[in-house]
CSV table of C-alpha atoms in Angstrom, one decimal:
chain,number,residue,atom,x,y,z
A,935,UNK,CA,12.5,29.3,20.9
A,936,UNK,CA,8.8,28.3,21.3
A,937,UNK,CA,9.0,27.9,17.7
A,938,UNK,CA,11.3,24.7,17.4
A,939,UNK,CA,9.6,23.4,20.5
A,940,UNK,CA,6.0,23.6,19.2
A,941,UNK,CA,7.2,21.8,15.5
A,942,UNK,CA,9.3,18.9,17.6
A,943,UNK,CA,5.9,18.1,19.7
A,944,UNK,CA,3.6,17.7,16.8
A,945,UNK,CA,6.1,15.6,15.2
A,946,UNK,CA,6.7,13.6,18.6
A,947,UNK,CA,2.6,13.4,19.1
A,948,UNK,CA,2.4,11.8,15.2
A,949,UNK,CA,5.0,9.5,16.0
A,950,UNK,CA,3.6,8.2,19.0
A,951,UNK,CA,0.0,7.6,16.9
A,952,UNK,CA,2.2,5.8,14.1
A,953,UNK,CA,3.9,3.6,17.1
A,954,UNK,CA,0.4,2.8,18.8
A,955,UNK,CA,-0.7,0.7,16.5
A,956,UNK,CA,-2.1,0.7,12.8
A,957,UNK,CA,-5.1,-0.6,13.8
A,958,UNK,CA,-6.1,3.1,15.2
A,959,UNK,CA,-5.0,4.9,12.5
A,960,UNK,CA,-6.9,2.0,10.1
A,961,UNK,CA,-10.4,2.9,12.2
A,962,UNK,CA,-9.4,6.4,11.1
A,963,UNK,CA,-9.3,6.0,7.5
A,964,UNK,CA,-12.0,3.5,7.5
A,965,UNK,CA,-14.5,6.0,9.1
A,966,UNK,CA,-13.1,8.4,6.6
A,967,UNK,CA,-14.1,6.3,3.6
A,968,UNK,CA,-17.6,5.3,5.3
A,969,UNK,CA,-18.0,9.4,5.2
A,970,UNK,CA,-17.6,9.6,2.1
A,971,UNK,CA,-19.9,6.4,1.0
A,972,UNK,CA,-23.2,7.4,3.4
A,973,UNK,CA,-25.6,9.8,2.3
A,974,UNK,CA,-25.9,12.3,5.4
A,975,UNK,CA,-29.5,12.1,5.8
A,976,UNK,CA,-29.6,8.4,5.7
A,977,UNK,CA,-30.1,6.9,9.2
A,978,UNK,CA,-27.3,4.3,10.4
A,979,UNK,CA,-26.8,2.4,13.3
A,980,UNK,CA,-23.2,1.2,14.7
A,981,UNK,CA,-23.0,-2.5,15.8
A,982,UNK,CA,-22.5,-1.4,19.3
A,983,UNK,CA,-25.9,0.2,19.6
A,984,UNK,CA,-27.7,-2.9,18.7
A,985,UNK,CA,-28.1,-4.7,21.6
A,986,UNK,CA,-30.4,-7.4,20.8
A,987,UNK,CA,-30.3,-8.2,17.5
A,988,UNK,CA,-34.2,-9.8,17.5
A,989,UNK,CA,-35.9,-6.2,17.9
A,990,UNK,CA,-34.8,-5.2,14.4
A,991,UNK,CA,-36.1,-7.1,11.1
A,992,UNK,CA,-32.5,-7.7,9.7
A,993,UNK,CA,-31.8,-7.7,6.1
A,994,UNK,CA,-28.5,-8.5,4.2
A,995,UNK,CA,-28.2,-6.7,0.9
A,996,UNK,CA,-25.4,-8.6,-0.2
A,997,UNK,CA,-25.4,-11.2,-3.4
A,998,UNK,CA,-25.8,-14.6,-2.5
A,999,UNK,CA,-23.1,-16.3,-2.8
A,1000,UNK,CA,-21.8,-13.5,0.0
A,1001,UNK,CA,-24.2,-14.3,2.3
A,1002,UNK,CA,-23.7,-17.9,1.9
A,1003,UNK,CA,-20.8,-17.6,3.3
A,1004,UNK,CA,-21.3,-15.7,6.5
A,1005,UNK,CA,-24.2,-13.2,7.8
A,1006,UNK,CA,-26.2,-12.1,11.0
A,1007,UNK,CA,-28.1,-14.6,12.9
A,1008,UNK,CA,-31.5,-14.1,11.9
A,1009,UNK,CA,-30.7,-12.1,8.7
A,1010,UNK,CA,-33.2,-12.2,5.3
A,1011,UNK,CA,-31.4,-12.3,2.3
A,1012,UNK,CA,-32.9,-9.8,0.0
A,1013,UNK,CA,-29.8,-8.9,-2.2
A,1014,UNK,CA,-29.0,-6.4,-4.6
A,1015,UNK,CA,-28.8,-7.0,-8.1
A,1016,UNK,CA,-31.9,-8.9,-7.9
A,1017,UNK,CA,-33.8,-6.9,-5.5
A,1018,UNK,CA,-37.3,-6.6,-5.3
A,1019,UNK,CA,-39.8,-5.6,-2.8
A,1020,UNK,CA,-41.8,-8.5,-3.3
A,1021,UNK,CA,-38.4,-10.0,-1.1
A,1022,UNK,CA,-39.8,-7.8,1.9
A,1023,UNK,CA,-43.4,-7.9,1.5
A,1024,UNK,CA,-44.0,-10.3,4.5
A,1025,UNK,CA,-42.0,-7.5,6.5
A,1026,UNK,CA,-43.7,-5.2,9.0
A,1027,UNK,CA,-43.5,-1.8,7.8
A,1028,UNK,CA,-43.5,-0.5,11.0
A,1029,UNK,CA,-40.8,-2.3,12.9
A,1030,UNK,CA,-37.5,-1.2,12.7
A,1031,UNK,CA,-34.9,-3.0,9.9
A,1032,UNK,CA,-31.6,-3.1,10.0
A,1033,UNK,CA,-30.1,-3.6,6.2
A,1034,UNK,CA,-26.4,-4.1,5.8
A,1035,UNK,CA,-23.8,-5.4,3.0
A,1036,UNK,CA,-20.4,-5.7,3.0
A,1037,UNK,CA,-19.4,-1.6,3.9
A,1038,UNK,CA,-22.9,-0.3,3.6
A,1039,UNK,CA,-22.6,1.5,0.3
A,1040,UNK,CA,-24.9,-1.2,-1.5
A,1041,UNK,CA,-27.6,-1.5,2.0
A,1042,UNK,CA,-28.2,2.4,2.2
A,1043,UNK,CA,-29.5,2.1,-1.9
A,1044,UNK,CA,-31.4,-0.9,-1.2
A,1045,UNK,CA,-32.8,1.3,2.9
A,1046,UNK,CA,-34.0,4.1,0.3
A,1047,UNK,CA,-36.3,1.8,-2.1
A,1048,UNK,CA,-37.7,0.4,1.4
A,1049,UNK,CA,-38.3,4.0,2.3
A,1050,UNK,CA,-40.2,5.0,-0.8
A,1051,UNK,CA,-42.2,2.1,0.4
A,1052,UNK,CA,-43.6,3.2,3.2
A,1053,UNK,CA,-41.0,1.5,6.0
A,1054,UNK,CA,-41.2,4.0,8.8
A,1055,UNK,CA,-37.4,2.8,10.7
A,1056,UNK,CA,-34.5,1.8,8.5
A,1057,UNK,CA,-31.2,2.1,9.6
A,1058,UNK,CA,-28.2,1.2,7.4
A,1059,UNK,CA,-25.4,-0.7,9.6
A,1060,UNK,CA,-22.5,1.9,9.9
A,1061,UNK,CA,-19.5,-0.1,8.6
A,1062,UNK,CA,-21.4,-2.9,7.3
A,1063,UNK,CA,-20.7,-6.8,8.1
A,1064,UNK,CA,-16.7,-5.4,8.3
A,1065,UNK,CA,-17.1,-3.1,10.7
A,1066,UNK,CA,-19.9,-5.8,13.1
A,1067,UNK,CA,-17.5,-8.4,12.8
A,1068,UNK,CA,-14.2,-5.6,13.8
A,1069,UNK,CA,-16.8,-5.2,16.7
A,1070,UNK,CA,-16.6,-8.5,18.0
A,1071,UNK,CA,-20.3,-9.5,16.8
A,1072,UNK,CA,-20.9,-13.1,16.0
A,1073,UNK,CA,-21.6,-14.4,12.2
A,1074,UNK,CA,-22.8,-17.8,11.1
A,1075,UNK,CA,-22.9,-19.7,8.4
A,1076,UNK,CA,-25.8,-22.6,7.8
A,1077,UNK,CA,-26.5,-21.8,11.4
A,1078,UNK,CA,-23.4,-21.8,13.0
A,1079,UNK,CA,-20.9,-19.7,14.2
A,1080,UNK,CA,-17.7,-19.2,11.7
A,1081,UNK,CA,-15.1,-16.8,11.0
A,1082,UNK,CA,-15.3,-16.2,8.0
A,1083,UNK,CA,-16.4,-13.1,5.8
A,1084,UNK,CA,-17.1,-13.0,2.7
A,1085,UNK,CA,-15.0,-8.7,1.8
A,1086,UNK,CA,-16.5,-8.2,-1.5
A,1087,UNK,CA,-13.1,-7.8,-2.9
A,1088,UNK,CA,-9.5,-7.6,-1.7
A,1089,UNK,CA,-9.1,-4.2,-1.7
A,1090,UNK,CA,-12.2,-4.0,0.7
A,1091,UNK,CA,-10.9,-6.9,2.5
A,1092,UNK,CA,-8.1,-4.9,3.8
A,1093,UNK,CA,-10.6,-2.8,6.2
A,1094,UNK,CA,-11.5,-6.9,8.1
A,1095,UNK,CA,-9.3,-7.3,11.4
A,1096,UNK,CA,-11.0,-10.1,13.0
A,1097,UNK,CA,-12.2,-13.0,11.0
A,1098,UNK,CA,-11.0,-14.9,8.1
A,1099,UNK,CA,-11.5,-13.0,4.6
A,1100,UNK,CA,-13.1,-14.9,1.7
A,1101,UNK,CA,-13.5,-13.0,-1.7
């Protein structure tokens, strides 16, 4: 009997997650693919652990056109494609950066050439500008506060739940 009983409660539990909401079960499978992106060794830093934004050098390792759109208050632009290190050789080596993108897939390559050379705290933004902006944290755009984020593509856009998605 504890056989049938035991089958009939896992299926109940499931359906109870698939009633609660996709928006769970969405965190789930986004955290799943951000697994599967990072490099384990490569330090990150979740949007709600950054509590003022103005103790970390920010960078934004998107193209520009993507950061035109929307980024972090304060944020360089240092891109990807055209990266350099002469694009963070006014930076303080020493004080912590946080360098993001649009998942962090693109940031954590750009963290490692700034860790060849010689920056001591780098931590890749777990989730990228997606996941800050899921978070509730504010973008702007020419200085002001928008709603809009630029996803990289559609298929990435489908991970944004807050904020208006540009591609």
């Amino acid at each position: 009997m504890n056989r049938r009983v035991i089958p009939k409660t896992r299926i109940l539990i499931f359906l109870l997650f698939l009633i609660s909401g996709f928006s769970g079960a969405q965190s789930l499978a986004y955290r799943t693919l951000l697994s599967g992106l990072y490099d384990g060794d490569f330090p990150t830093i979740k949007p709600e652990q950054v509590t003022k934004i103005s103790d970390y050098q920010v960078l934004d390792a998107r193209e520009k056109s993507e950061f035109e759109v929307s980024h972090i208050q304060g944020a360089k632009w240092v891109g990807y494609d055209t990266f350099t290190l002469k694009n963070v050789a006014n930076l303080d080596k020493t004080k912590p950066v946080i360098i993001y993108c649009t998942v962090g897939a693109r940031s954590q390559e750009i963290g490692k050439k700034l860790q060849q050379d010689g920056f001591t705290r780098v931590y890749n933004l777990y989730g990228g500008l997606i996941h800050w902006v899921n978070e509730g944290k504010p973008v702007v755009s020419q200085g002001k506060p928008t709603q809009k984020v630029h996803t990289y593509s559609k298929t990435w856009g489908i991970w944004l739940e807050k904020g208006e998605r540009v591609y």
